CSV table of C-alpha atoms in Angstrom, one decimal:
chain,number,residue,atom,x,y,z
A,51,MET,CA,-15.1,6.7,5.7
A,52,SER,CA,-17.8,4.4,4.5
A,53,LEU,CA,-17.0,5.3,0.9
A,54,VAL,CA,-13.4,4.3,1.5
A,55,ILE,CA,-14.4,0.9,2.8
A,56,ARG,CA,-16.9,0.4,0.0
A,57,GLU,CA,-14.4,1.4,-2.6
A,58,ALA,CA,-11.8,-0.9,-1.2
A,59,PHE,CA,-14.2,-3.9,-1.3
A,60,LEU,CA,-15.7,-2.9,-4.6
A,61,SER,CA,-12.5,-3.9,-6.3
A,62,PHE,CA,-12.8,-7.4,-4.9
A,63,ARG,CA,-16.4,-7.6,-6.3
A,64,ARG,CA,-15.6,-5.9,-9.6
A,65,ALA,CA,-12.4,-7.8,-10.3
A,66,PRO,CA,-12.7,-11.0,-8.4
A,67,SER,CA,-10.2,-12.9,-10.5
A,68,LEU,CA,-7.5,-10.1,-10.1
A,69,SER,CA,-8.1,-9.9,-6.4
A,70,ILE,CA,-8.0,-13.7,-5.9
A,71,LEU,CA,-4.8,-13.7,-8.0
A,72,SER,CA,-3.1,-11.2,-5.9
A,73,ILE,CA,-4.2,-12.9,-2.7
A,74,ILE,CA,-2.9,-16.2,-4.1
A,75,THR,CA,0.5,-14.7,-5.0
A,76,ILE,CA,0.9,-13.0,-1.6
A,77,GLY,CA,-0.2,-16.3,0.0
A,78,PHE,CA,2.2,-18.3,-2.1
A,79,ALA,CA,5.1,-16.0,-1.5
A,80,LEU,CA,4.4,-16.1,2.2
A,81,PHE,CA,3.9,-19.8,2.0
A,82,VAL,CA,7.3,-20.3,0.6
A,83,VAL,CA,8.8,-18.0,3.2
A,84,GLY,CA,6.8,-19.9,5.9
A,85,LEU,CA,7.8,-23.2,4.5
A,86,PHE,CA,11.4,-22.2,4.9
A,87,GLY,CA,10.6,-20.9,8.4
A,88,LEU,CA,9.1,-24.3,9.2
A,89,VAL,CA,12.2,-26.1,8.0
A,90,ALA,CA,14.4,-23.7,9.9
A,91,LEU,CA,12.3,-24.1,13.0
A,92,ASN,CA,12.5,-27.9,12.9
A,93,PHE,CA,16.2,-27.7,12.0
A,94,LYS,CA,16.8,-25.4,14.9
A,95,GLU,CA,15.1,-27.8,17.3
A,96,ALA,CA,17.0,-30.7,16.0
A,97,LEU,CA,20.3,-28.7,16.3
A,98,GLU,CA,19.5,-27.7,19.8
A,99,GLU,CA,19.0,-31.3,20.7
A,100,VAL,CA,22.3,-32.2,19.1
A,101,GLY,CA,23.9,-29.1,20.7
A,102,GLU,CA,23.0,-30.3,24.1
A,103,ARG,CA,25.4,-33.1,23.6
A,104,VAL,CA,28.3,-30.8,22.9
A,105,GLU,CA,30.6,-31.6,25.7
A,106,VAL,CA,34.3,-31.1,26.7
A,107,VAL,CA,35.6,-34.0,28.7
A,108,VAL,CA,38.7,-33.6,30.8
A,109,TYR,CA,40.4,-36.8,31.9
A,110,LEU,CA,42.4,-36.2,35.0
A,111,THR,CA,45.9,-37.5,35.7
A,112,ARG,CA,45.8,-40.7,37.9
A,113,GLY,CA,46.2,-39.9,41.5
A,114,THR,CA,44.8,-36.4,41.3
A,115,PRO,CA,43.3,-35.8,44.8
A,116,GLU,CA,39.5,-35.4,44.8
A,117,THR,CA,39.8,-32.0,46.6
A,118,VAL,CA,41.9,-30.7,43.7
A,119,ALA,CA,39.3,-32.1,41.2
A,120,LEU,CA,36.5,-30.4,43.1
A,121,ALA,CA,38.3,-27.1,43.2
A,122,ALA,CA,38.7,-27.3,39.5
A,123,TYR,CA,35.1,-28.2,39.2
A,124,ASP,CA,34.1,-24.9,41.0
A,125,ASP,CA,36.6,-23.0,38.9
A,126,ILE,CA,35.2,-24.3,35.6
A,127,LEU,CA,31.7,-23.5,36.7
A,128,THR,CA,32.6,-19.8,36.8
A,129,PHE,CA,33.5,-19.8,33.1
A,130,PRO,CA,31.0,-17.6,31.3
A,131,GLU,CA,30.4,-20.3,28.6
A,132,VAL,CA,29.8,-23.2,31.0
A,133,GLU,CA,26.3,-24.4,31.8
A,134,SER,CA,27.2,-27.4,34.0
A,135,VAL,CA,30.1,-29.6,35.0
A,136,ASP,CA,29.8,-33.3,35.9
A,137,PHE,CA,32.5,-34.9,38.0
A,138,VAL,CA,32.9,-38.6,37.4
A,139,SER,CA,35.3,-40.2,39.8
A,140,ALA,CA,37.4,-43.2,38.8
A,141,ASP,CA,35.1,-45.5,40.8
A,142,GLU,CA,32.0,-44.2,39.3
A,143,ALA,CA,33.5,-44.5,35.8
A,144,LEU,CA,34.2,-48.2,36.6
A,145,VAL,CA,30.7,-48.8,37.8
A,146,GLU,CA,29.3,-47.1,34.7
A,147,ALA,CA,31.7,-49.1,32.4
A,148,ARG,CA,30.5,-52.3,34.0
A,149,GLU,CA,26.9,-51.4,33.5
A,150,GLN,CA,27.3,-50.2,29.9
A,151,LEU,CA,29.8,-52.7,28.6
A,152,THR,CA,28.2,-55.9,29.8
A,153,GLU,CA,30.4,-58.0,27.5
A,154,PHE,CA,33.4,-57.0,29.4
A,155,GLN,CA,31.8,-57.4,32.8
A,156,GLY,CA,34.0,-60.3,33.7
A,157,LEU,CA,37.1,-58.4,32.7
A,158,TYR,CA,36.2,-55.4,34.8
A,159,SER,CA,35.3,-57.4,37.9
A,160,ASP,CA,38.7,-59.2,37.9
A,161,LEU,CA,40.7,-56.0,38.0
A,162,ALA,CA,42.9,-55.4,41.0
A,163,THR,CA,43.3,-51.7,40.3
A,164,ASN,CA,40.9,-49.4,38.5
A,165,PRO,CA,42.3,-48.6,35.0
A,166,LEU,CA,39.9,-45.8,34.4
A,167,PRO,CA,40.7,-42.1,35.1
A,168,SER,CA,38.3,-39.7,36.8
A,169,SER,CA,36.9,-37.0,34.5
A,170,LEU,CA,35.1,-33.7,34.4
A,171,GLY,CA,32.3,-33.5,31.8
A,172,ILE,CA,31.7,-29.8,30.8
A,173,LYS,CA,28.5,-28.8,29.1
A,174,LEU,CA,28.2,-25.4,27.5
A,175,LYS,CA,25.4,-22.9,27.6
A,176,PRO,CA,23.1,-22.8,24.4
A,177,GLY,CA,24.7,-19.7,22.9
A,178,PHE,CA,28.2,-21.2,23.2
A,179,ARG,CA,27.7,-24.6,21.6
A,180,ASN,CA,30.0,-23.7,18.7
A,181,GLU,CA,33.5,-24.6,17.6
A,182,GLU,CA,35.1,-21.4,18.9
A,183,SER,CA,33.7,-21.6,22.4
A,184,VAL,CA,34.5,-25.3,22.7
A,185,ARG,CA,38.1,-24.6,21.7
A,186,ALA,CA,38.4,-21.7,24.1
A,187,VAL,CA,37.1,-23.8,27.0
A,188,ALA,CA,39.3,-26.7,26.1
A,189,ASP,CA,42.3,-24.4,25.8
A,190,ARG,CA,41.7,-22.9,29.2
A,191,VAL,CA,41.1,-26.3,30.8
A,192,SER,CA,44.3,-27.7,29.3
A,193,GLY,CA,46.2,-25.3,31.4
A,194,PHE,CA,45.3,-27.3,34.5
A,195,ARG,CA,48.3,-29.4,35.6
A,196,PHE,CA,46.2,-32.5,36.3
A,197,ALA,CA,44.5,-32.5,32.9
A,198,GLU,CA,45.9,-35.5,31.2
A,199,ASP,CA,43.7,-35.6,28.1
A,200,ILE,CA,40.9,-33.4,26.7
A,201,GLN,CA,38.3,-34.7,24.3
A,202,PHE,CA,35.8,-32.8,22.3
A,203,GLY,CA,34.3,-33.6,18.9
A,204,ASP,CA,35.8,-30.6,17.1
A,205,ASP,CA,35.2,-32.0,13.6
A,206,TRP,CA,31.5,-32.5,14.0
A,207,ILE,CA,31.1,-29.3,15.9
A,208,ALA,CA,32.6,-27.4,13.0
A,209,THR,CA,30.2,-29.2,10.6
A,210,LEU,CA,27.3,-28.4,12.8
A,211,ASP,CA,28.3,-24.8,12.8
A,212,ARG,CA,28.5,-24.7,9.0
A,213,VAL,CA,25.2,-26.3,8.5
A,214,ARG,CA,23.5,-23.9,10.8
A,215,ASN,CA,25.1,-20.9,9.1
A,216,ILE,CA,24.3,-22.1,5.6
A,217,ALA,CA,20.7,-22.7,6.7
A,218,ALA,CA,20.4,-19.1,8.1
A,219,ILE,CA,21.9,-17.6,5.0
A,220,ILE,CA,19.7,-19.5,2.6
A,221,GLY,CA,16.7,-18.5,4.8
A,222,LEU,CA,17.5,-14.9,4.6
A,223,VAL,CA,18.2,-14.9,0.8
A,224,VAL,CA,15.2,-16.9,-0.1
A,225,GLY,CA,13.0,-14.9,2.3
A,226,ALA,CA,14.2,-11.6,0.9
A,227,ALA,CA,13.8,-12.7,-2.7
A,228,PHE,CA,10.2,-13.8,-2.1
A,229,ALA,CA,9.3,-10.7,-0.1
A,230,LEU,CA,10.6,-8.6,-3.0
A,231,ALA,CA,8.7,-10.7,-5.5
A,232,SER,CA,5.5,-10.4,-3.6
A,233,ILE,CA,5.9,-6.6,-3.2
A,234,MET,CA,6.3,-6.4,-7.0
A,235,ILE,CA,3.2,-8.6,-7.6
A,236,ILE,CA,1.1,-6.6,-5.1
A,237,GLY,CA,2.4,-3.4,-6.7
A,238,THR,CA,1.4,-4.6,-10.1
A,239,THR,CA,-2.1,-5.6,-9.1
A,240,ILE,CA,-2.6,-2.3,-7.4
A,241,ARG,CA,-1.4,-0.6,-10.5
A,242,MET,CA,-3.9,-2.5,-12.6
A,243,THR,CA,-6.6,-1.5,-10.1
A,244,ILE,CA,-5.6,2.1,-10.4
A,245,ILE,CA,-5.7,2.0,-14.2
A,246,GLN,CA,-9.1,0.2,-14.0
A,247,ARG,CA,-10.4,2.9,-11.7
A,248,ALA,CA,-8.8,5.9,-13.4
A,249,ARG,CA,-12.2,7.2,-14.2
A,250,GLU,CA,-13.4,7.1,-10.6
A,251,ILE,CA,-10.1,8.7,-9.4
A,252,GLY,CA,-10.5,11.4,-12.0
A,253,ILE,CA,-14.0,12.2,-10.8
A,254,MET,CA,-13.0,12.1,-7.2
A,255,ARG,CA,-10.3,14.6,-7.9
A,256,LEU,CA,-12.7,16.8,-9.9
A,257,VAL,CA,-15.2,17.0,-7.0
A,258,GLY,CA,-12.5,17.9,-4.6
A,259,ALA,CA,-11.5,14.6,-2.8
A,260,THR,CA,-8.1,15.0,-1.1
A,261,ASP,CA,-5.2,12.9,-2.2
A,262,SER,CA,-5.1,11.0,1.1
A,263,PHE,CA,-8.8,10.2,0.7
A,264,ILE,CA,-8.2,8.9,-2.8
A,265,ARG,CA,-5.3,6.8,-1.6
A,266,MET,CA,-7.0,5.2,1.4
A,267,PRO,CA,-9.1,2.6,-0.4
A,268,PHE,CA,-6.0,1.3,-2.1
A,269,LEU,CA,-4.1,1.1,1.1
A,270,LEU,CA,-7.0,-0.7,2.8
A,271,GLU,CA,-7.2,-3.0,-0.2
A,272,GLY,CA,-3.5,-3.8,0.1
A,273,VAL,CA,-3.8,-4.5,3.8
A,274,VAL,CA,-6.8,-6.7,3.4
A,275,LYS,CA,-5.2,-8.7,0.6
A,276,GLY,CA,-2.0,-9.0,2.6
A,277,ALA,CA,-3.9,-10.3,5.7
A,278,LEU,CA,-5.8,-12.8,3.6
A,279,GLY,CA,-2.6,-13.8,1.8
A,280,GLY,CA,-1.0,-14.4,5.2
A,281,VAL,CA,-3.9,-16.5,6.4
A,282,ALA,CA,-3.8,-18.5,3.2
A,283,ALA,CA,0.0,-19.0,3.7
A,284,VAL,CA,-0.5,-20.3,7.3
A,285,GLY,CA,-3.2,-22.7,5.9
A,286,LEU,CA,-0.9,-24.0,3.2
A,287,ASN,CA,2.0,-24.4,5.6
A,288,TYR,CA,-0.3,-26.3,8.0
A,289,ALA,CA,-1.3,-28.6,5.2
A,290,VAL,CA,2.3,-29.4,4.3
A,291,PHE,CA,3.1,-29.8,8.0
A,292,GLU,CA,0.2,-32.3,8.4
A,293,LEU,CA,1.4,-34.2,5.3
A,294,VAL,CA,5.0,-34.4,6.5
A,295,ASN,CA,3.8,-35.3,10.0
A,296,ARG,CA,1.7,-38.2,8.8
A,297,THR,CA,4.0,-39.6,6.2
A,298,LEU,CA,7.6,-38.7,6.9
A,299,LEU,CA,8.6,-37.6,10.4
A,300,GLN,CA,7.5,-36.0,13.6
A,301,ALA,CA,7.8,-32.3,13.0
A,302,SER,CA,6.7,-29.2,14.9
A,303,PHE,CA,4.4,-26.4,13.7
A,304,PHE,CA,4.6,-22.7,14.4
A,305,GLY,CA,3.5,-21.3,17.7
A,306,THR,CA,0.7,-18.6,17.9
A,307,GLU,CA,3.3,-15.8,17.8
A,308,HIS,CA,4.8,-17.2,14.6
A,309,ILE,CA,1.4,-17.4,12.9
A,310,LEU,CA,0.6,-13.9,14.0
A,311,LEU,CA,4.0,-12.9,12.6
A,312,ILE,CA,3.2,-14.4,9.2
A,313,VAL,CA,-0.2,-12.6,9.0
A,314,ALA,CA,1.4,-9.4,10.2
A,315,PHE,CA,4.1,-9.8,7.6
A,316,GLY,CA,1.4,-10.2,5.0
A,317,ILE,CA,-0.3,-7.0,6.2
A,318,LEU,CA,3.0,-5.2,6.2
A,319,LEU,CA,3.8,-6.4,2.7
A,320,GLY,CA,0.4,-5.5,1.4
A,321,PHE,CA,0.6,-2.0,3.0
A,322,PHE,CA,4.0,-1.1,1.8
A,323,ALA,CA,3.4,-2.5,-1.7
A,324,SER,CA,0.3,-0.4,-2.1
A,325,VAL,CA,1.9,2.7,-0.6
A,326,PHE,CA,4.7,2.3,-3.1
A,327,SER,CA,2.5,1.5,-6.0
A,328,VAL,CA,-0.1,4.2,-5.3
A,329,ARG,CA,2.5,6.9,-4.9
A,330,ARG,CA,4.0,5.9,-8.2
A,331,HIS,CA,0.9,5.4,-10.3
A,332,LEU,CA,-1.7,7.7,-8.9
A,333,ARG,CA,0.0,10.6,-10.5
A,334,ALA,CA,-0.2,9.1,-13.9
A,335,VAL,CA,-4.0,8.9,-14.0
B,241,MET,CA,-14.9,36.0,-8.5
B,242,ILE,CA,-12.8,34.6,-11.4
B,243,LYS,CA,-10.1,36.9,-12.6
B,244,PHE,CA,-7.4,36.2,-15.3
B,245,THR,CA,-4.6,38.8,-15.4
B,246,ARG,CA,-2.3,38.7,-18.3
B,247,VAL,CA,-2.2,34.9,-18.4
B,248,PHE,CA,0.1,32.9,-20.6
B,249,LYS,CA,0.1,29.1,-20.8
B,250,ALA,CA,2.8,27.3,-22.7
B,251,TYR,CA,2.7,23.7,-23.8
B,252,PRO,CA,5.6,21.5,-22.8
B,253,LYS,CA,7.2,22.0,-26.3
B,254,GLY,CA,7.0,25.8,-25.9
B,255,ASP,CA,4.0,26.7,-28.1
B,256,LEU,CA,1.5,29.0,-26.4
B,257,ALA,CA,-1.9,27.7,-25.6
B,258,LEU,CA,-3.0,31.0,-24.1
B,259,LYS,CA,-1.5,34.4,-24.9
B,260,ASP,CA,-2.0,37.4,-22.6
B,261,VAL,CA,-5.5,36.4,-21.5
B,262,SER,CA,-7.3,38.8,-19.1
B,263,PHE,CA,-11.0,38.8,-18.2
B,264,HIS,CA,-13.1,39.1,-15.1
B,265,LEU,CA,-16.2,36.9,-14.5
B,266,ARG,CA,-18.4,38.5,-11.9
B,267,LYS,CA,-20.5,36.9,-9.2
B,268,GLY,CA,-23.6,35.3,-10.6
B,269,GLU,CA,-22.7,36.2,-14.2
B,270,PHE,CA,-23.4,33.9,-17.2
B,271,ALA,CA,-20.7,33.9,-19.9
B,272,PHE,CA,-19.9,31.9,-23.0
B,273,LEU,CA,-16.4,30.9,-23.9
B,274,THR,CA,-16.3,30.5,-27.7
B,275,GLY,CA,-13.8,29.6,-30.4
B,276,HIS,CA,-12.7,26.8,-32.6
B,277,SER,CA,-11.4,23.5,-31.2
B,278,GLY,CA,-7.9,24.2,-29.9
B,279,ALA,CA,-8.5,27.9,-29.5
B,280,GLY,CA,-7.9,27.5,-25.7
B,281,LYS,CA,-11.3,27.2,-24.2
B,282,SER,CA,-10.6,24.0,-22.3
B,283,THR,CA,-7.2,25.4,-21.2
B,284,VAL,CA,-9.0,28.4,-19.6
B,285,LEU,CA,-11.3,26.1,-17.7
B,286,SER,CA,-8.5,23.8,-16.6
B,287,LEU,CA,-6.7,26.8,-15.2
B,288,ILE,CA,-9.8,27.7,-13.2
B,289,HIS,CA,-10.1,24.3,-11.6
B,290,ALA,CA,-6.3,24.2,-11.1
B,291,GLU,CA,-5.7,21.1,-13.2
B,292,ARG,CA,-3.0,23.2,-14.7
B,293,LYS,CA,-1.1,26.3,-13.6
B,294,PRO,CA,-0.4,29.3,-15.7
B,295,THR,CA,3.1,29.7,-17.1
B,296,GLU,CA,2.8,33.5,-16.5
B,297,GLY,CA,0.2,35.8,-15.1
B,298,GLU,CA,-2.3,35.3,-12.4
B,299,VAL,CA,-5.5,33.3,-12.1
B,300,ARG,CA,-7.7,34.2,-9.0
B,301,VAL,CA,-10.7,32.1,-8.2
B,302,SER,CA,-12.8,33.3,-5.3
B,303,GLY,CA,-9.9,34.1,-3.0
B,304,PHE,CA,-7.6,31.3,-4.2
B,305,ASN,CA,-4.6,32.2,-6.3
B,306,THR,CA,-4.2,29.1,-8.4
B,307,THR,CA,-0.8,30.3,-9.6
B,308,SER,CA,0.8,29.9,-6.3
B,309,MET,CA,-1.5,27.7,-4.3
B,310,PRO,CA,0.0,24.5,-2.9
B,311,ARG,CA,-1.2,21.1,-4.2
B,312,ARG,CA,-3.0,20.3,-1.0
B,313,GLU,CA,-5.2,23.4,-1.3
B,314,ILE,CA,-6.6,22.3,-4.7
B,315,PRO,CA,-9.4,20.1,-3.2
B,316,LYS,CA,-10.7,23.0,-1.2
B,317,LEU,CA,-11.0,25.1,-4.4
B,318,ARG,CA,-12.7,22.3,-6.3
B,319,ARG,CA,-15.3,21.8,-3.6
B,320,ARG,CA,-16.5,25.3,-4.4
B,321,LEU,CA,-16.7,24.7,-8.1
B,322,GLY,CA,-19.1,22.6,-10.2
B,323,ILE,CA,-17.6,21.1,-13.4
B,324,VAL,CA,-19.3,19.3,-16.3
B,325,PHE,CA,-17.9,17.9,-19.5
B,326,GLN,CA,-19.0,16.9,-22.9
B,327,ASP,CA,-18.5,13.2,-22.1
B,328,PHE,CA,-20.5,13.5,-18.8
B,329,ARG,CA,-17.9,11.5,-16.8
B,330,LEU,CA,-20.4,9.3,-14.9
B,331,LEU,CA,-19.7,6.0,-13.2
B,332,GLU,CA,-21.4,3.5,-15.4
B,333,ASP,CA,-21.9,0.9,-12.7
B,334,ARG,CA,-23.7,3.3,-10.4
B,335,THR,CA,-27.2,4.7,-10.5
B,336,ALA,CA,-28.0,8.4,-11.1
B,337,GLU,CA,-28.4,9.0,-7.3
B,338,GLU,CA,-25.3,7.1,-6.5
B,339,ASN,CA,-23.3,9.1,-9.0
B,340,VAL,CA,-24.5,12.3,-7.3
B,341,ALA,CA,-23.9,11.0,-3.8
B,342,PHE,CA,-20.4,10.0,-4.8
B,343,ALA,CA,-19.4,13.7,-5.0
B,344,LEU,CA,-20.6,14.2,-1.4
B,345,GLU,CA,-19.0,11.0,-0.1
B,346,ALA,CA,-15.7,11.7,-1.8
B,347,THR,CA,-15.5,15.0,0.0
B,348,GLY,CA,-16.3,13.4,3.4
B,349,ALA,CA,-19.9,14.6,3.8
B,350,ARG,CA,-21.8,13.2,6.7
B,351,SER,CA,-23.9,10.3,5.6
B,352,ASN,CA,-27.2,11.6,7.1
B,353,THR,CA,-26.9,14.8,5.0
B,354,ILE,CA,-26.3,13.0,1.7
B,355,GLY,CA,-29.8,11.6,1.0
B,356,PRO,CA,-31.8,14.9,1.2
B,357,LYS,CA,-29.2,16.8,-0.8
B,358,VAL,CA,-29.2,14.2,-3.6
B,359,VAL,CA,-33.0,14.3,-3.8
B,360,ARG,CA,-32.9,18.1,-3.9
B,361,VAL,CA,-30.5,18.4,-6.9
B,362,LEU,CA,-32.0,15.5,-8.8
B,363,THR,CA,-35.4,17.3,-8.5
B,364,GLN,CA,-33.7,20.6,-9.6
B,365,VAL,CA,-32.4,19.0,-12.8
B,366,GLY,CA,-35.8,17.2,-13.5
B,367,LEU,CA,-34.6,13.7,-12.8
B,368,ALA,CA,-36.3,12.9,-9.5
B,369,GLY,CA,-38.1,10.0,-11.2
B,370,LYS,CA,-35.0,8.4,-12.6
B,371,ALA,CA,-32.8,8.3,-9.5
B,372,LYS,CA,-32.5,4.6,-9.6
B,373,ALA,CA,-31.6,4.4,-13.3
B,374,PHE,CA,-28.1,3.5,-14.5
B,375,PRO,CA,-26.4,5.9,-17.0
B,376,LYS,CA,-26.8,3.4,-19.9
B,377,GLU,CA,-30.6,3.5,-19.3
B,378,LEU,CA,-30.6,7.3,-19.7
B,379,SER,CA,-30.6,9.5,-22.8
B,380,GLY,CA,-27.6,11.8,-23.5
B,381,GLY,CA,-29.5,14.8,-22.2
B,382,GLU,CA,-30.5,12.9,-19.1
B,383,ARG,CA,-26.9,11.8,-18.4
B,384,GLN,CA,-25.8,15.4,-18.7
B,385,ARG,CA,-28.5,16.3,-16.2
B,386,VAL,CA,-27.1,13.8,-13.8
B,387,ALA,CA,-23.6,15.3,-14.3
B,388,ILE,CA,-25.0,18.8,-13.7
B,389,ALA,CA,-26.8,17.5,-10.5
B,390,ARG,CA,-23.5,16.1,-9.3
B,391,ALA,CA,-21.8,19.4,-10.0
B,392,LEU,CA,-24.5,21.3,-8.1
B,393,VAL,CA,-24.7,19.1,-5.1
B,394,ASN,CA,-21.8,20.9,-3.3
B,395,ASP,CA,-23.5,24.3,-3.8
B,396,PRO,CA,-20.8,25.8,-6.1
B,397,PHE,CA,-20.4,29.5,-6.7
B,398,VAL,CA,-19.7,28.8,-10.3
B,399,LEU,CA,-20.5,26.1,-12.8
B,400,LEU,CA,-17.8,25.4,-15.4
B,401,ALA,CA,-19.3,23.6,-18.4
B,402,ASP,CA,-16.9,22.4,-21.1
B,403,GLU,CA,-19.0,21.8,-24.3
B,404,PRO,CA,-21.9,20.4,-22.2
B,405,THR,CA,-24.1,20.1,-25.3
B,406,GLY,CA,-21.4,18.9,-27.6
B,407,ASN,CA,-22.7,15.3,-27.7
B,408,LEU,CA,-26.4,16.2,-27.7
B,409,ASP,CA,-29.1,16.6,-30.3
B,410,GLN,CA,-30.8,20.0,-30.7
B,411,ARG,CA,-33.7,19.2,-28.5
B,412,ALA,CA,-31.5,17.9,-25.7
B,413,THR,CA,-29.2,20.9,-26.2
B,414,ARG,CA,-32.1,23.3,-25.6
B,415,GLY,CA,-33.1,21.4,-22.5
B,416,ILE,CA,-29.6,21.5,-21.0
B,417,PHE,CA,-29.2,25.2,-21.9
B,418,LYS,CA,-32.5,26.0,-20.2
B,419,LEU,CA,-31.3,24.1,-17.2
B,420,LEU,CA,-28.1,26.1,-17.1
B,421,GLU,CA,-30.1,29.3,-17.3
B,422,ASP,CA,-32.2,28.2,-14.4
B,423,VAL,CA,-29.0,27.3,-12.4
B,424,ASN,CA,-27.7,30.8,-13.2
B,425,ALA,CA,-31.1,32.4,-12.2
B,426,SER,CA,-30.7,30.8,-8.7
B,427,GLY,CA,-27.5,32.7,-8.2
B,428,THR,CA,-24.7,30.4,-9.5
B,429,ALA,CA,-22.3,31.9,-12.1
B,430,VAL,CA,-22.0,29.8,-15.3
B,431,LEU,CA,-19.0,29.8,-17.6
B,432,MET,CA,-19.8,27.7,-20.6
B,433,ALA,CA,-17.3,26.7,-23.3
B,434,THR,CA,-19.1,26.0,-26.6
B,435,HIS,CA,-18.8,26.2,-30.3
B,436,ASN,CA,-22.5,26.2,-30.8
B,437,LEU,CA,-22.8,29.7,-32.2
B,438,ASP,CA,-26.6,29.6,-32.6
B,439,LEU,CA,-26.9,29.3,-28.8
B,440,VAL,CA,-24.5,32.2,-28.3
B,441,LYS,CA,-26.2,34.5,-30.9
B,442,ASN,CA,-29.7,33.9,-29.6
B,443,SER,CA,-28.8,34.6,-25.9
B,444,PRO,CA,-28.4,37.8,-24.1
B,445,TYR,CA,-25.3,36.7,-22.2
B,446,ARG,CA,-21.7,37.8,-22.4
B,447,SER,CA,-19.4,36.0,-24.8
B,448,ILE,CA,-15.7,35.8,-24.8
B,449,GLU,CA,-14.2,34.5,-28.0
B,450,LEU,CA,-10.8,32.9,-28.2
B,451,GLU,CA,-8.6,32.4,-31.3
B,452,HIS,CA,-5.2,30.8,-31.2
B,453,GLY,CA,-5.1,31.3,-27.4
B,454,GLU,CA,-5.9,35.0,-27.5
B,455,ILE,CA,-9.1,36.8,-26.6
B,456,VAL,CA,-10.3,38.4,-29.9
B,457,PHE,CA,-13.7,39.5,-28.6
B,458,ASP,CA,-15.4,40.1,-25.3
B,459,SER,CA,-18.9,41.5,-25.4
B,460,VAL,CA,-18.7,43.1,-22.0
B,461,VAL,CA,-15.4,44.8,-22.6
B,462,ASP,CA,-16.5,46.0,-26.0
B,463,ALA,CA,-19.7,47.3,-24.5
B,464,ASP,CA,-17.7,49.1,-21.8
B,465,GLN,CA,-15.4,50.6,-24.4
B,466,GLU,CA,-18.4,51.7,-26.5
B,467,ALA,CA,-19.9,53.3,-23.4
B,468,ALA,CA,-16.7,55.0,-22.6
B,469,ARG,CA,-16.7,56.5,-26.1
């Protein structure tokens, strides 16, 4: 076992530039993936904030009794998409209008009858803040007799949906491309190490070392490089995050589980790249 | 011990490297394998340490049938053999003792057993005083001694030597040959491929001569045949 560890680290000592190069490439590949993750993370948070404002507002026909409105309120709450319903009576609407629209205060106070309808504001659960669900809820609510008008921002909900989908697709494509690139780079560096160590491998075989024993230093080397690359990527991402945070806008950074995920991803990349490369190239020496 | 029975070995193109080779190397025997370059000496040795498989026929090495053995069994066989080459095959960035220890480490020996074994074989080959020297600080003969020490450290039943003196001057050749005789005297069989005919002529050992992949002379068989007459 000690020989395995020694052999794995020997390649760092013997070919420091090659080792640093492969750590940098893994680090850089994961950095770009991480950078995208960071963008996606902040995008997602921003979208969630916007998504909270997705609302279907039902204006009730004048004269709808409050009991009917409250029955509808209970009914709508049972919809699977619905998070909360906010009943605003005509009187409350007037008070609100007076408060918010101070320029028209005089106008509103002079009214003999309240011109504003009562309404139900429907907020959807996080998973349903998309165009489809909004339309489904609006359609169902429009079946109520007392629903005079229904408002929902269908245009911008559609746009929001598209942006989110495009972001997810780009993330997957870019992430996959870079993962593939780093697998190829790690594979190539392992191949170089194997060629460089062909003599040692030949001697190991000659004296009766098993194939798995010969493979182990390379796998360990791949795992260590992957882990170091992952750590480097987190560091680079943090540097970018700090820079953006100080100069551009308030952003969020990864949580501990995301950081561990990046390092684990690096380890996984390093491991599979070396398994793949060792299997292919060890036979040739 | 080592038994070849009607062994044929074809090159990928179809030419035969070995044609109908049969011989039996007994326990503790010393034998030369002679012949010109390309006669098949190295092929015979590579079939013994299972680097190659015979195209036809059977090669038995101490209970292993190298013709049919699965790949994962090969390390087990090699741990019982000692192999040295003309080019020494030492690791240049490691000292003599590290080169010898490498063979033990690579086969998973326990670390506390390695030190004493290395000292023992380096003493046996006469290099106890140069344990800390790197290969480039040693003469050709000394390097071959390190290689022999490495081959002996796992207590092999046979030492396969492929032109071990091919790169050495006469004096070093005599020294290495004497060492191989000592190794043999302590009970290890030695099969030495060489084209140094002086060495063969002046020794009492068995010699097997190959020509174009065929055995054209085997002193033991010929002696047997003469005795039979």
